CSV table of C-alpha atoms in Angstrom, one decimal:
chain,number,residue,atom,x,y,z
A,12,MET,CA,127.1,123.5,120.1
A,13,SER,CA,126.6,127.1,121.1
A,14,VAL,CA,125.5,129.6,118.5
A,15,ASN,CA,126.7,133.2,118.6
A,16,ASN,CA,123.6,135.3,117.8
A,17,SER,CA,125.5,138.6,117.8
A,18,ASN,CA,127.7,137.5,114.9
A,19,PRO,CA,125.9,134.6,113.2
A,20,ASP,CA,127.6,132.6,110.5
A,21,LEU,CA,124.7,131.2,108.4
A,22,THR,CA,127.2,129.3,106.2
A,23,GLN,CA,127.6,127.0,109.2
A,24,HIS,CA,124.1,126.9,110.8
A,25,ALA,CA,120.5,128.1,110.2
A,26,PRO,CA,119.1,131.3,111.5
A,27,ARG,CA,116.7,131.1,114.4
A,28,SER,CA,113.2,129.7,113.8
A,29,PRO,CA,110.6,131.9,112.2
A,30,ARG,CA,108.3,130.9,115.1
A,31,LEU,CA,110.6,132.4,117.8
A,32,ARG,CA,109.4,135.8,119.1
A,33,LEU,CA,111.2,138.9,120.2
A,34,GLY,CA,109.2,141.8,121.6
A,35,GLY,CA,106.0,139.9,120.6
A,36,TYR,CA,107.0,139.8,116.9
A,37,ALA,CA,107.4,136.4,115.2
A,38,LEU,CA,110.1,136.4,112.5
A,39,LEU,CA,112.1,139.2,114.1
A,40,PRO,CA,114.9,137.1,115.7
A,41,ARG,CA,115.4,135.3,112.3
A,42,ILE,CA,115.5,138.6,110.4
A,43,ILE,CA,118.0,140.0,112.9
A,44,ASP,CA,120.2,136.9,112.3
A,45,LYS,CA,120.0,137.3,108.6
A,46,GLY,CA,120.7,141.0,108.7
A,47,ARG,CA,123.8,140.6,110.9
A,48,ALA,CA,125.1,137.7,108.8
A,49,SER,CA,124.6,139.9,105.7
A,50,LEU,CA,126.7,142.7,107.2
A,51,THR,CA,129.6,140.3,107.7
A,52,GLU,CA,129.0,138.5,104.4
A,53,LYS,CA,128.2,135.2,106.1
A,54,LEU,CA,124.7,134.9,104.8
A,55,GLY,CA,125.2,131.5,103.0
A,56,ALA,CA,122.2,130.3,101.1
A,57,TYR,CA,119.8,132.7,102.8
A,58,HIS,CA,118.5,136.0,101.5
A,59,TYR,CA,118.1,139.3,103.2
A,60,ARG,CA,116.3,141.4,100.6
A,61,GLY,CA,112.9,141.9,102.1
A,62,VAL,CA,111.4,139.1,100.1
A,63,GLY,CA,109.6,135.9,101.1
A,64,MET,CA,108.4,135.7,104.8
A,65,ASP,CA,110.6,138.7,105.7
A,66,ARG,CA,108.5,140.9,103.3
A,67,HIS,CA,105.4,140.3,105.4
A,68,PHE,CA,107.1,141.4,108.6
A,69,PHE,CA,108.5,144.5,107.0
A,70,LYS,CA,105.2,145.4,105.5
A,71,PHE,CA,103.4,144.9,108.9
A,72,VAL,CA,105.8,147.1,110.8
A,73,GLY,CA,106.0,149.7,108.1
A,74,LEU,CA,109.7,149.4,107.4
A,75,ASP,CA,111.8,148.3,104.5
A,76,HIS,CA,114.9,146.1,104.8
A,77,GLU,CA,117.2,148.7,103.3
A,78,SER,CA,116.4,151.3,106.0
A,79,ILE,CA,117.5,148.8,108.7
A,80,SER,CA,120.6,147.5,106.8
A,81,LYS,CA,121.8,151.1,106.3
A,82,THR,CA,122.0,151.8,110.0
A,83,ARG,CA,124.6,149.1,110.6
A,84,ALA,CA,123.4,149.0,114.2
A,85,CYS,CA,122.5,145.3,114.1
């Protein structure tokens, strides 16, 4: 089954693995999936609030999840 990563539906499948890298950053593809799903209200049981593993990524890059979700450019 093919997964549409530009408009993920996390009520139907899981986000990408936290081990997958994008631009050298682990967690980034997963965070993008969750952010995009949050924008379309298809987040399912996942959270996109800058907590858990996501918190470590945002702290490392010096961003917060709210600044990214406000851009709506995902």
